[in-house]
Structure formats: structure tokens, C-alpha cells
């Protein structure tokens, strides 16, 4: 019996979050007017080879259809498990019910992933097919009339408007929670990432004190790497992670690192991973200071140990540059990254926020780690960044013999059918020194200026605009509906002057150091003995941190010593 499925949309309000629910209706084709088959093949316009893509098909009846052979989707936030966390609870309203359909909140439609060929049962009449493959490809919109008497064969070509791999830039998502209990999952997960044109997909095993098996990976280190052409899967970890000190990410470690007895002493884990050549960073910098998941307090404790390599500044349609700028003001060379936290927090599209890394030669995960470590990155929701200082690319380190003018040039280019970038800004030491707006409907904003440099400085560019192919009011409430949604920011290029003080000796460094000292003093107050019961009750809450009181008590003396070390470090910057 041939069974066809169609999807309808209804709005629901659950747990205080507006979301989209899915109704699946099945019917036997023998009992009703038969539906008619559509066979699709998706090919790269240049190579002619089959490519995976994300498809949206709306038929004559107004419903969205999913192919019988659609790729599986979904991930592991352990949403039904106590202790998953408030943001992860929000993800539970996102439908992954049949593991193939995508309820896309950005378009208020249903979509699916195709491996390159798909078979769909549609009713006769006009249908619209949209094919997506990340920000570098043009969206293909094809209208086709499905006849009532035979199968339709349709080939869709996907064309790039830009090819960043030819320039040595490869896109990545540093924050994906997709379980891989065995290597058998690799081909399908890879096809999913290829459909979004995510070249380096970091699959993070996630943990808490009592459970380090969320989105579990079958291996870590080189044994976890899986590569098809220029697309890599690699295991990483989001652990330790508490809302008390923030969520951490480690990429490139040779094995998992987990210490439940000393869970609140982040330095211990990072010291071990750094010995293995791994990169350590904080997630969720997009959350403002004072929010329950902000990384500021954890940063205050671990910064003195030179174990921080990157910070995740773009996520959930939001940017979070302020705390990163503070780190740069301290003279720290911290790389900006971006990640979706898929499928947590309501995110359903891997790579919706991504970052690009410059690689020399063929792509390998080791080279990619080196590129991130060197700061050769830019973060984006779609627009593409180019930035040169005296002809040197993003992430360079220049030394001048004396104060002098430097030449700054760059551009942001974008697909005007998807992004409306309003302007770009040139940044020096956290301050805007030039703004250039889009004019005459151009798809490229560019500039060329000179800037006098008399002190150690860092330069970068950033872009702001609106995603015009997305519905801002159809998103989960975690996404900012009134904030810019077309975003990009380069990593810094550093300019030093021979025999002159570094950035860390500037006035801004003293201000930032004072702020971190204030935070450390307050953490000490929170850790006071007469506040332990109150703090323990918060940390033990299974919907937030799930840190047992005995772990807090056991870690408290060491954590207080860590705070003293950190205060000495920041006080030295005040001298």
C-alpha cells in the first residue's frame, strides 16, 4: 500500500514559548485520488555532481511535503532528563517527531535534507521547490506543474555566488550536539552538514557533574575525525559547564576530559587539554552580563592561566562582542568563533551562525585548529568579510618601528536576495573609527582608509543588517527579534610599535581589570560560608546546574584560592 504524508501547521503556546507544532496526516493512496510522484536530483551547477541540500516543497494543496528518503535530523540535548537546563528545555518544543522533517522557525515552513536525490509524493497541480545549501549558494526556486498522469523527473542546479574554499576559507560550526554512538552515523551526519555547507562540524559531547554522556561520541581525538572531501566531522566537548561559571568548549583534545570531584575548577581540565594541543573557549558570549548563562565570572577566574583560546560571539541570531573586546583590551589574543548550539535552545539549522577559518593547502582538522589558534577567522550569519591592514590578512601581527599611518582596506559582500547589510564599521581597540553604509542597492560595501597608529592597537571590521529571507517574528523567543540579524565580524589584526607598551598597558586595560576584580570580589561573597546553603540550593537545582552540595563544599577552598590568584593577576595590570 502506497502511503503519502502531508504536513499542516498550527500554532501552540507551550511553557511560555511560541512555537510551531506539526500534524502528520497519513492516508492510503488506494482509498483516495492518487498522489503523483516527483523525482528530484540536485546537482552542483559547475561540477554537475550530485550534492546534498535542504529542500522546501509546497504543493498545490498549500501543504509542505517531505521526501520518503529524506535524511534524518535531530540531536541530543537530553531534554527529558532533569538537569538538561532551561535553554535546553526550550528546545523540547521544537518538533523532531519523525526525525526527517525540519520545522524551520525562520521561514514558518517545513523542510528536509536531501542527499542529492529525492522521491516525493505530491498531489497534481503547481508546486514550488526551494533548495538551500548554506550562505555561499544562491537559493534555487523552481516552480513545477505536477501532472495527473505520470511521474515528473526534475533536476535542480545549485550555483554559488561566491566560493570561499577557493580562497582558502572554510566554514565551521563550533557548537553542535549530535550523538554518534558508532561510526555508522558518520555518512548521514556528514551529508546533513554538507547540505548546510558546513565544512568543519564540531560535535560536542556535553556534560554535567553526574552525566557526561549527552550527545555521546564514539571516539575523541583523531579517531573521531570523519572526512568526505572538504567536509569534516570531529568530536569535542562542552564540559565543564555550569550557569555559575559558564559553559566551556574544548576542541581537538585527544580524549575526553571529565573530573566530577573537582568540577568547578575549570583550570584543571583546561590545563590537561592544552597539553594535548587542544583549544579551549567559552560558549554563549551573546548572553549579556548578569544573565544566568553569561561567561563573565568563569572568565574572571581562568584568564590568568593563559589557557583561553577562543570565545563564541555569534549565536541564536545575536552577537556578543563586549566581553570579547574586554579580553582584547587586556592584551589577550582571543579568536572569535560562532556556533548554533544545535538542536538546543530552539535552533534547528546547523551553521545558521558560523565562522570561517583561513587554511593554507588542503583542509585537515589539524590545519583548521592551527588556523583558529592563529586567529584567522571571521564570524557571520551570511555576509562575507575581507579585511587587510597594510596588505596583511585577518589575524596578522604587525610590528612598526615607530608611530605611523597604516592602510586599512576591506569589504563585506553578500547575497542581496537574502541579506540587507546596512553598514560596516571599522574598529580600533573597541572603538568605531569609520562607518560605511550600503548605497545604491549594492551587494558589496567596501572602504580604504589610513589610520595613524601611535600605540599598540587591534583593528577589525563588523557588519550589521537584516536577514530579508527570514521572518523575525516567527522565531523562538530566545532569538532577538528587534536586533540586527545579518551579522559579521572579523578577528583582529594586531599592530605593535617597537619599544612601546603593549595593549595590556593601556588605560582601557586598567578599566577592564578593575571590572574583573569587582566580579571576583563578588564571587568570594557568594562563596562565603554563611551563603553556602543558599548557593548550594541554586546549584543543586536539576533544571540549572545539578551540582551536588558536597561537590560545592569540596571545591570551595580551591576555588577561593583560584580567585586570589586571579585577583593578583588583575591587580598587576592596575600598576
Coordinates of C-alpha atoms in Angstrom, one line a residue:
X1 CA 0.0 0.0 0.0
X2 CA 1.4 3.4 -1.0
X3 CA 1.1 5.8 1.9
X4 CA 1.6 9.6 1.4
X5 CA 2.1 12.1 4.1
X6 CA 1.4 15.8 4.3
X7 CA 2.1 18.4 6.9
X8 CA 0.0 21.1 8.3
X9 CA 0.9 23.9 10.6
X10 CA -0.7 25.1 13.8
X11 CA 0.4 27.5 16.4
X12 CA 0.8 26.4 20.1
X13 CA 1.8 28.1 23.3
X14 CA 3.8 25.8 25.5
X15 CA 5.9 26.5 28.5
X16 CA 5.6 30.2 27.7
X17 CA 7.2 29.8 24.3
X18 CA 5.5 30.4 21.0
X19 CA 6.4 27.6 18.7
X20 CA 5.3 25.7 15.6
X21 CA 3.7 22.3 16.1
X22 CA 3.4 19.6 13.4
X23 CA 0.5 17.4 12.5
X24 CA 1.2 14.4 10.3
X25 CA -1.7 13.0 8.3
X26 CA -1.4 9.7 6.5
X27 CA -3.8 8.2 4.0
X28 CA -3.9 5.2 1.8
X29 CA -3.5 6.1 -1.9
X30 CA -5.8 3.4 -3.0
X31 CA -8.7 4.8 -1.0
X32 CA -8.5 8.4 -2.4
X33 CA -7.4 10.2 -5.5
X34 CA -3.8 9.0 -6.0
X35 CA -0.9 11.4 -5.5
X36 CA 1.8 11.6 -8.1
X37 CA 5.5 11.0 -7.8
X38 CA 8.2 13.6 -8.2
X39 CA 11.8 12.6 -8.5
X40 CA 14.4 15.2 -7.8
X41 CA 18.1 15.3 -8.5
X42 CA 20.2 18.2 -7.0
X43 CA 23.5 18.9 -8.7
X44 CA 26.3 21.4 -8.4
X45 CA 26.0 23.8 -11.4
X46 CA 29.8 23.8 -12.0
X47 CA 30.8 20.2 -11.4
X48 CA 27.5 18.6 -12.4
X49 CA 27.9 16.2 -9.4
X50 CA 25.0 15.3 -7.0
X51 CA 25.1 17.4 -3.9
X52 CA 23.0 17.3 -0.7
X53 CA 20.8 20.3 0.1
X54 CA 17.9 21.4 2.3
X55 CA 14.6 21.4 0.4
X56 CA 11.3 23.0 0.9
X57 CA 8.4 21.7 -1.2
X58 CA 4.9 23.3 -1.1
X59 CA 2.3 21.6 -3.2
X60 CA -0.9 22.8 -4.9
X61 CA -2.9 22.0 -1.7
X62 CA -0.8 24.5 0.3
X63 CA 0.9 21.8 2.4
X64 CA 4.6 21.1 2.8
X65 CA 5.8 17.7 1.8
X66 CA 8.8 15.7 3.0
X67 CA 10.6 13.1 0.8
X68 CA 10.3 9.4 1.7
X69 CA 14.1 9.2 1.5
X70 CA 14.9 12.4 3.5
X71 CA 17.9 12.4 5.7
X72 CA 17.5 12.0 9.4
X73 CA 17.7 15.2 11.6
X74 CA 17.9 15.9 15.3
X75 CA 20.4 15.9 18.1
X76 CA 20.7 15.3 21.8
X77 CA 20.0 17.9 24.4
X78 CA 18.7 15.2 26.8
X79 CA 15.6 17.4 27.0
X80 CA 13.5 15.0 29.0
X81 CA 16.3 14.4 31.6
X82 CA 16.3 16.5 34.7
X83 CA 19.3 18.8 34.6
X84 CA 19.1 19.4 30.9
X85 CA 18.9 23.2 31.6
X86 CA 16.4 25.9 31.0
X87 CA 17.6 26.7 27.5
X88 CA 17.6 23.0 26.6
X89 CA 14.0 22.7 27.9
X90 CA 13.1 25.4 25.4
X91 CA 14.4 23.1 22.6
X92 CA 11.9 20.5 23.6
X93 CA 9.1 22.5 21.9
X94 CA 10.8 22.0 18.6
X95 CA 9.4 19.1 16.7
X96 CA 11.8 16.3 15.7
X97 CA 9.0 13.8 15.8
X98 CA 9.8 11.7 12.8
X99 CA 13.5 12.6 12.6
X100 CA 13.3 13.7 9.0
X101 CA 11.3 16.9 8.8
X102 CA 12.6 20.3 9.9
X103 CA 10.1 22.8 11.4
X104 CA 12.0 25.9 10.3
X105 CA 11.1 28.8 12.6
X106 CA 12.9 31.3 10.3
X107 CA 10.5 30.7 7.4
X108 CA 7.5 29.2 9.2
X109 CA 7.7 26.2 6.9
X110 CA 8.6 22.6 6.9
X111 CA 11.8 21.4 5.1
X112 CA 14.0 18.3 4.8
X113 CA 17.5 17.3 3.9
X114 CA 18.2 15.5 0.6
X115 CA 21.3 13.5 -0.1
X116 CA 21.1 14.6 -3.7
X117 CA 18.2 12.6 -5.0
X118 CA 14.7 12.6 -3.5
X119 CA 11.3 11.0 -4.2
X120 CA 8.2 12.8 -3.1
X121 CA 4.5 12.1 -3.5
X122 CA 2.6 15.2 -4.4
X123 CA -1.0 16.0 -5.5
X124 CA -1.3 17.2 -9.0
X125 CA -1.1 20.9 -9.7
X126 CA 1.5 23.7 -9.3
X127 CA 4.3 23.1 -6.7
X128 CA 7.1 25.4 -5.5
X129 CA 10.5 23.9 -4.6
X130 CA 13.2 25.8 -2.8
X131 CA 16.7 24.4 -2.5
X132 CA 19.2 25.8 0.1
X133 CA 22.9 25.0 0.6
X134 CA 24.4 27.4 3.1
X135 CA 25.1 31.1 2.5
X136 CA 27.6 30.8 -0.4
X137 CA 24.9 29.2 -2.7
X138 CA 22.1 31.1 -4.3
X139 CA 18.6 29.8 -3.2
X140 CA 17.1 28.0 -6.2
X141 CA 13.4 28.5 -6.5
X142 CA 11.7 26.2 -9.1
X143 CA 8.0 26.2 -10.0
X144 CA 6.8 23.0 -11.5
X145 CA 3.4 21.7 -12.5
X146 CA 2.8 18.1 -11.3
X147 CA 0.7 16.3 -14.0
X148 CA -2.1 13.9 -13.1
X149 CA -0.9 11.0 -15.3
X150 CA 2.8 10.4 -14.9
X151 CA 6.0 10.8 -12.8
X152 CA 7.9 14.1 -13.1
X153 CA 11.7 14.0 -13.3
X154 CA 13.3 17.3 -12.2
X155 CA 16.9 18.3 -12.0
X156 CA 17.8 21.3 -9.8
X157 CA 21.1 23.1 -10.2
X158 CA 22.7 25.0 -7.3
X159 CA 25.0 27.8 -8.2
X160 CA 27.5 29.7 -5.9
X161 CA 27.6 33.4 -5.8
X162 CA 30.9 33.1 -4.0
X163 CA 33.4 30.2 -3.4
X164 CA 35.3 30.7 -0.2
X165 CA 37.2 27.4 -0.4
X166 CA 39.0 28.6 -3.5
X167 CA 40.3 31.5 -1.3
X168 CA 41.3 29.1 1.4
X169 CA 38.4 29.9 3.8
X170 CA 36.4 27.1 5.3
X171 CA 33.1 27.5 7.3
X172 CA 32.6 25.8 10.6
X173 CA 30.1 25.4 13.5
X174 CA 31.8 25.1 16.8
X175 CA 28.7 24.0 18.8
X176 CA 26.7 21.0 17.6
X177 CA 25.1 18.4 19.8
X178 CA 24.6 15.3 17.6
X179 CA 25.2 11.9 19.1
X180 CA 27.5 9.5 17.2
X181 CA 27.4 6.3 19.2
X182 CA 29.2 4.5 16.4
X183 CA 30.9 5.4 13.1
X184 CA 27.8 4.1 11.3
X185 CA 26.3 7.6 11.8
X186 CA 29.1 9.4 10.0
X187 CA 27.9 9.3 6.4
X188 CA 24.4 10.6 7.2
X189 CA 25.6 13.3 9.6
X190 CA 28.2 14.4 7.1
X191 CA 25.5 14.7 4.4
X192 CA 23.5 16.9 6.7
X193 CA 26.4 19.2 7.2
X194 CA 27.2 19.2 3.5
X195 CA 23.6 20.2 2.9
X196 CA 24.3 23.4 5.0
X197 CA 27.8 23.7 3.5
X198 CA 29.4 23.4 7.0
X199 CA 33.0 22.3 6.3
X200 CA 34.1 21.6 9.9
X201 CA 31.3 20.3 12.2
X202 CA 32.3 20.1 15.8
X203 CA 30.1 17.6 17.6
X204 CA 30.2 18.3 21.3
X205 CA 29.7 15.7 23.9
X206 CA 28.0 17.6 26.7
X207 CA 28.2 17.0 30.4
X208 CA 27.2 17.8 33.9
X209 CA 28.6 16.6 37.2
X210 CA 26.6 13.4 37.2
X211 CA 26.3 12.8 33.5
X212 CA 28.9 13.3 30.8
X213 CA 27.1 11.3 28.1
X214 CA 24.8 13.8 26.4
X215 CA 25.4 13.7 22.6
X216 CA 27.9 11.0 23.2
X217 CA 30.6 10.4 20.7
X218 CA 32.1 7.0 19.8
X219 CA 35.6 8.4 20.0
X220 CA 37.6 11.6 20.6
X221 CA 40.8 12.8 19.0
X222 CA 41.9 11.7 15.6
X223 CA 39.7 8.5 15.8
X224 CA 36.7 10.8 15.8
X225 CA 37.5 12.5 12.6
X226 CA 35.5 11.7 9.6
X227 CA 36.2 13.5 6.3
X228 CA 34.4 13.4 2.9
X229 CA 36.3 15.8 0.6
X230 CA 36.3 19.2 2.2
X231 CA 33.8 18.3 4.9
X232 CA 35.0 17.1 8.4
X233 CA 33.2 15.8 11.4
X234 CA 35.2 15.9 14.7
X235 CA 34.3 15.3 18.3
X236 CA 34.7 17.9 21.0
X237 CA 33.2 18.6 24.4
X238 CA 31.1 21.1 26.2
X239 CA 32.3 20.4 29.7
X240 CA 32.7 21.6 32.4
X241 CA 29.5 23.7 32.1
X242 CA 27.6 25.4 34.8
X243 CA 25.5 28.5 34.8
X244 CA 27.5 29.6 37.9
X245 CA 30.8 29.9 35.9
X246 CA 29.7 29.5 32.3
X247 CA 29.8 26.8 29.7
X248 CA 33.1 25.8 28.2
X249 CA 34.1 24.2 24.9
X250 CA 37.2 22.2 24.1
X251 CA 38.1 21.3 20.5
X252 CA 40.9 19.0 19.4
X253 CA 41.6 17.1 22.6
X254 CA 42.9 13.6 22.2
X255 CA 40.4 12.1 24.7
X256 CA 37.5 13.2 26.9
X257 CA 38.3 15.2 30.0
X258 CA 36.0 15.0 32.9
X259 CA 36.6 15.5 36.6
X260 CA 33.3 15.2 38.6
X261 CA 35.1 15.6 42.0
X262 CA 36.7 19.0 41.0
X263 CA 34.0 20.1 38.6
X264 CA 34.0 23.8 39.5
X265 CA 37.8 24.1 39.0
X266 CA 37.8 24.7 35.2
X267 CA 41.5 25.3 35.1
X268 CA 42.3 21.7 35.9
X269 CA 40.5 20.4 32.8
X270 CA 41.9 23.1 30.5
X271 CA 45.5 22.5 31.7
X272 CA 45.2 18.9 30.6
X273 CA 43.5 19.6 27.2
X274 CA 46.1 22.4 26.4
X275 CA 48.9 19.8 26.9
X276 CA 47.3 17.8 24.1
X277 CA 47.3 20.9 21.8
X278 CA 43.5 21.4 22.2
X279 CA 41.7 24.7 22.0
X280 CA 39.7 26.0 25.0
X281 CA 36.9 28.5 24.9
X282 CA 33.8 29.8 26.4
X283 CA 30.4 29.5 24.8
X284 CA 27.4 31.8 24.8
X285 CA 29.1 35.2 25.0
X286 CA 26.0 36.5 23.3
X287 CA 24.3 36.4 26.7
X288 CA 24.7 39.8 28.5
X289 CA 26.5 40.2 31.8
X290 CA 24.1 39.3 34.6
X291 CA 22.2 36.7 32.7
X292 CA 22.2 33.2 34.0
X293 CA 24.5 31.7 31.3
X294 CA 26.9 34.6 30.7
X295 CA 30.6 33.6 30.7
X296 CA 32.0 36.6 32.6
X297 CA 32.5 35.1 36.0
X298 CA 34.2 32.0 34.7
X299 CA 36.5 34.1 32.5
X300 CA 37.5 36.2 35.6
X301 CA 38.7 33.0 37.3
X302 CA 40.6 31.3 34.5
X303 CA 42.1 34.2 32.5
X304 CA 45.4 34.4 34.5
X305 CA 46.4 30.9 33.3
X306 CA 46.7 31.6 29.6
X307 CA 44.5 28.7 28.7
X308 CA 41.7 30.5 26.8
X309 CA 41.9 30.4 23.0
X310 CA 38.5 31.4 21.7
X311 CA 35.1 32.8 22.6
X312 CA 31.8 32.2 20.9
X313 CA 30.5 35.6 20.0
X314 CA 27.7 34.8 17.5
X315 CA 24.7 32.5 18.2
X316 CA 20.9 32.5 18.3
X317 CA 20.8 35.4 15.8
X318 CA 22.7 37.6 18.3
X319 CA 26.1 39.0 18.6
X320 CA 28.0 39.4 21.9
X321 CA 31.2 41.4 21.3
X322 CA 31.5 43.4 24.5
X323 CA 33.2 40.8 26.7
X324 CA 35.5 39.8 23.8
X325 CA 36.5 43.4 23.4
X326 CA 37.4 43.4 27.1
X327 CA 39.6 40.4 26.7
X328 CA 41.4 42.1 23.7
X329 CA 41.9 45.2 25.8
X330 CA 43.8 43.1 28.3
X331 CA 46.3 42.2 25.5
X332 CA 44.9 38.7 25.1
X333 CA 44.8 37.2 21.6
X334 CA 41.4 35.6 21.7
X335 CA 39.8 34.2 18.5
X336 CA 36.1 34.9 17.8
X337 CA 34.1 31.8 16.8
X338 CA 30.4 31.1 16.2
X339 CA 28.1 28.2 16.8
X340 CA 24.4 27.3 16.7
X341 CA 24.1 25.0 19.8
X342 CA 22.0 22.8 17.5
X343 CA 19.5 21.5 18.4
X344 CA 19.3 23.2 21.8
X345 CA 17.6 26.4 22.6
X346 CA 15.3 26.1 19.6
X347 CA 17.9 26.0 16.9
X348 CA 17.1 23.7 14.0
X349 CA 19.6 24.6 11.4
X350 CA 23.3 23.7 11.8
X351 CA 25.6 26.5 10.6
X352 CA 22.9 29.2 10.8
X353 CA 25.6 31.1 12.7
X354 CA 29.1 30.1 11.5
X355 CA 32.7 31.2 11.2
X356 CA 35.3 30.9 8.5
X357 CA 38.9 30.0 9.1
X358 CA 41.8 30.6 6.6
X359 CA 43.7 27.4 5.8
X360 CA 46.9 27.0 3.8
X361 CA 46.7 24.0 1.5
X362 CA 44.3 21.1 1.7
X363 CA 41.9 21.1 4.6
X364 CA 42.7 18.9 7.6
X365 CA 41.3 19.2 11.1
X366 CA 44.9 19.8 12.4
X367 CA 45.3 22.7 10.0
X368 CA 41.9 24.0 10.9
X369 CA 42.8 24.0 14.6
X370 CA 46.0 25.9 13.8
X371 CA 44.0 28.5 11.8
X372 CA 41.7 29.1 14.7
X373 CA 44.6 29.2 17.2
X374 CA 46.2 31.9 15.0
X375 CA 43.1 34.0 14.9
X376 CA 42.5 33.7 11.1
X377 CA 38.7 33.8 11.4
X378 CA 35.6 35.8 10.9
X379 CA 32.1 35.1 12.2
X380 CA 28.9 35.5 10.1
X381 CA 25.3 34.8 9.5
X382 CA 25.9 35.0 5.8
X383 CA 27.9 38.1 4.8
X384 CA 31.5 37.5 3.7
X385 CA 34.3 39.6 5.2
X386 CA 37.6 40.7 3.7
X387 CA 40.0 42.9 5.8
X388 CA 43.6 43.9 5.2
X389 CA 46.0 46.0 7.3
X390 CA 49.0 47.2 5.2
X391 CA 48.1 44.3 2.9
X392 CA 48.1 41.7 5.6
X393 CA 45.1 39.4 6.1
X394 CA 42.9 38.9 9.2
X395 CA 44.7 37.7 12.2
X396 CA 48.1 39.1 11.3
X397 CA 50.6 40.6 13.7
X398 CA 52.4 43.7 12.5
X399 CA 55.4 45.4 14.2
X400 CA 56.1 49.1 13.3
X401 CA 59.5 50.7 14.0
X402 CA 57.7 53.9 15.2
X403 CA 54.3 55.5 15.1
X404 CA 53.0 55.7 11.5
X405 CA 50.0 55.6 9.3
X406 CA 48.7 52.1 8.4
X407 CA 46.5 51.3 5.4
X408 CA 43.1 49.7 6.2
X409 CA 41.0 48.3 3.4
X410 CA 38.2 45.8 3.3
X411 CA 34.8 44.8 2.2
X412 CA 31.6 42.9 3.1
X413 CA 29.9 41.1 0.2
X414 CA 26.5 39.4 0.5
X415 CA 23.6 37.9 -1.5
X416 CA 21.1 40.7 -1.7
X417 CA 18.2 38.3 -2.0
X418 CA 19.0 37.1 1.5
X419 CA 20.8 39.8 3.3
X420 CA 20.3 43.6 3.6
X421 CA 23.6 44.7 5.1
X422 CA 23.1 48.3 6.2
X423 CA 26.7 49.3 7.0
X424 CA 30.1 48.2 8.1
X425 CA 32.2 49.7 10.8
X426 CA 36.0 49.8 11.2
X427 CA 37.0 49.1 14.8
X428 CA 40.2 50.2 16.6
X429 CA 40.7 49.0 20.2
X430 CA 36.9 48.6 20.5
X431 CA 36.0 52.0 19.2
X432 CA 34.4 52.8 15.8
X433 CA 36.8 54.9 13.6
X434 CA 34.9 54.6 10.3
X435 CA 31.4 53.7 9.2
X436 CA 30.5 52.9 5.6
X437 CA 26.8 52.4 4.6
X438 CA 25.4 50.5 1.7
X439 CA 24.4 52.7 -1.2
X440 CA 22.5 52.3 -4.5
X441 CA 21.4 48.8 -3.6
X442 CA 24.9 47.4 -4.0
X443 CA 25.8 43.9 -2.8
X444 CA 29.2 45.0 -1.7
X445 CA 30.3 47.6 0.8
X446 CA 34.0 48.5 0.7
X447 CA 36.4 51.0 2.1
X448 CA 40.0 52.1 2.0
X449 CA 41.4 54.5 4.7
X450 CA 44.6 55.3 6.5
X451 CA 44.9 55.5 10.3
X452 CA 47.6 56.9 12.5
X453 CA 49.0 54.4 15.0
X454 CA 50.9 55.7 17.9
X455 CA 50.2 52.9 20.4
X456 CA 49.7 49.2 20.3
X457 CA 46.3 48.6 18.7
X458 CA 44.0 46.0 17.3
X459 CA 41.8 46.5 14.2
X460 CA 38.8 44.7 12.9
X461 CA 35.6 45.2 10.9
X462 CA 32.0 44.3 11.6
X463 CA 28.7 44.5 9.7
X464 CA 25.1 44.9 10.7
X465 CA 21.9 44.3 8.7
X466 CA 18.8 42.3 8.4
X467 CA 18.1 38.8 7.0
X468 CA 15.4 39.5 4.5
X469 CA 14.7 35.9 3.7
X470 CA 13.7 35.1 7.3
X471 CA 10.6 36.0 9.4
X472 CA 11.8 37.8 12.5
X473 CA 8.5 37.3 14.4
X474 CA 8.3 33.6 13.7
X475 CA 11.4 32.7 15.7
X476 CA 11.6 31.1 19.2
X477 CA 11.6 33.8 21.8
X478 CA 15.3 33.1 22.6
X479 CA 16.2 34.8 19.3
X480 CA 16.4 38.6 19.3
X481 CA 13.5 39.9 17.1
X482 CA 14.4 43.6 17.1
X483 CA 18.2 43.2 16.9
X484 CA 20.2 43.0 13.6
X485 CA 20.1 39.5 12.2
X486 CA 22.6 39.9 9.3
X487 CA 25.9 40.0 11.1
X488 CA 29.6 39.6 10.5
X489 CA 32.8 40.4 12.4
X490 CA 36.5 39.8 11.6
X491 CA 39.1 38.6 14.0
X492 CA 41.5 41.3 14.9
X493 CA 44.7 42.2 13.2
X494 CA 47.3 43.5 15.7
X495 CA 49.7 46.4 15.3
X496 CA 52.6 46.9 17.8
X497 CA 55.3 49.5 17.9
X498 CA 58.9 48.6 18.7
X499 CA 59.9 49.6 22.3
X500 CA 56.5 50.9 23.2
X501 CA 54.0 49.4 25.7
X502 CA 51.6 46.7 24.6
X503 CA 47.8 46.9 24.6
X504 CA 47.7 45.5 28.1
X505 CA 49.3 48.7 29.4
X506 CA 46.7 51.0 28.1
X507 CA 44.0 52.9 30.0
X508 CA 41.3 50.6 28.8
X509 CA 43.1 47.5 30.2
X510 CA 43.1 49.1 33.7
X511 CA 39.3 49.7 33.4
X512 CA 38.7 46.1 32.4
X513 CA 41.0 44.7 35.1
X514 CA 39.0 46.7 37.7
X515 CA 35.8 45.2 36.4
X516 CA 37.1 41.7 36.7
X517 CA 38.4 42.4 40.2
X518 CA 34.9 43.6 41.2
X519 CA 33.4 40.3 39.8
X520 CA 36.0 38.2 41.7
X521 CA 35.2 40.1 45.0
X522 CA 31.6 39.3 44.5
X523 CA 32.2 35.6 43.7
X524 CA 34.0 35.5 47.1
X525 CA 31.0 37.0 48.8
X526 CA 28.7 34.4 47.1
X527 CA 31.1 31.6 48.3
X528 CA 31.0 32.9 51.9
X529 CA 30.2 30.2 54.5
X530 CA 27.0 31.8 55.6
X531 CA 25.8 31.8 52.0
X532 CA 26.6 28.2 51.2
X533 CA 23.2 26.7 51.8
X534 CA 21.6 29.3 49.5
X535 CA 24.2 28.8 46.8
X536 CA 24.0 25.1 47.1
X537 CA 20.3 25.1 46.6
X538 CA 20.7 27.0 43.4
X539 CA 23.5 24.8 42.1
X540 CA 21.7 21.6 43.0
X541 CA 18.6 22.6 41.0
X542 CA 18.3 19.9 38.4
X543 CA 16.9 22.3 35.8
X544 CA 20.0 24.5 36.0
X545 CA 23.4 23.1 37.1
X546 CA 22.7 19.9 39.0
X547 CA 25.9 20.4 41.1
X548 CA 25.6 18.4 44.3
X549 CA 26.2 20.3 47.5
X550 CA 29.1 18.1 48.5
X551 CA 30.9 19.0 45.3
X552 CA 30.5 22.7 46.0
X553 CA 31.8 22.2 49.5
X554 CA 34.7 20.1 48.3
X555 CA 35.6 22.6 45.5
X556 CA 35.2 25.8 47.6
X557 CA 38.7 26.0 49.1
X558 CA 40.4 25.5 45.8
X559 CA 38.0 27.9 44.0
X560 CA 38.8 30.6 46.6
X561 CA 42.5 30.1 46.0
X562 CA 41.9 30.4 42.3
X563 CA 40.1 33.7 42.9
X564 CA 43.1 35.0 44.9
X565 CA 45.4 34.1 42.0
X566 CA 43.1 35.9 39.6
X567 CA 42.9 39.0 41.7
X568 CA 46.7 39.2 41.9
X569 CA 46.8 38.9 38.1
X570 CA 44.4 41.7 37.5
X571 CA 45.8 43.9 40.3
X572 CA 49.2 43.7 38.5
X573 CA 47.5 45.3 35.4
X574 CA 46.5 48.2 37.6
X575 CA 50.1 49.1 38.4

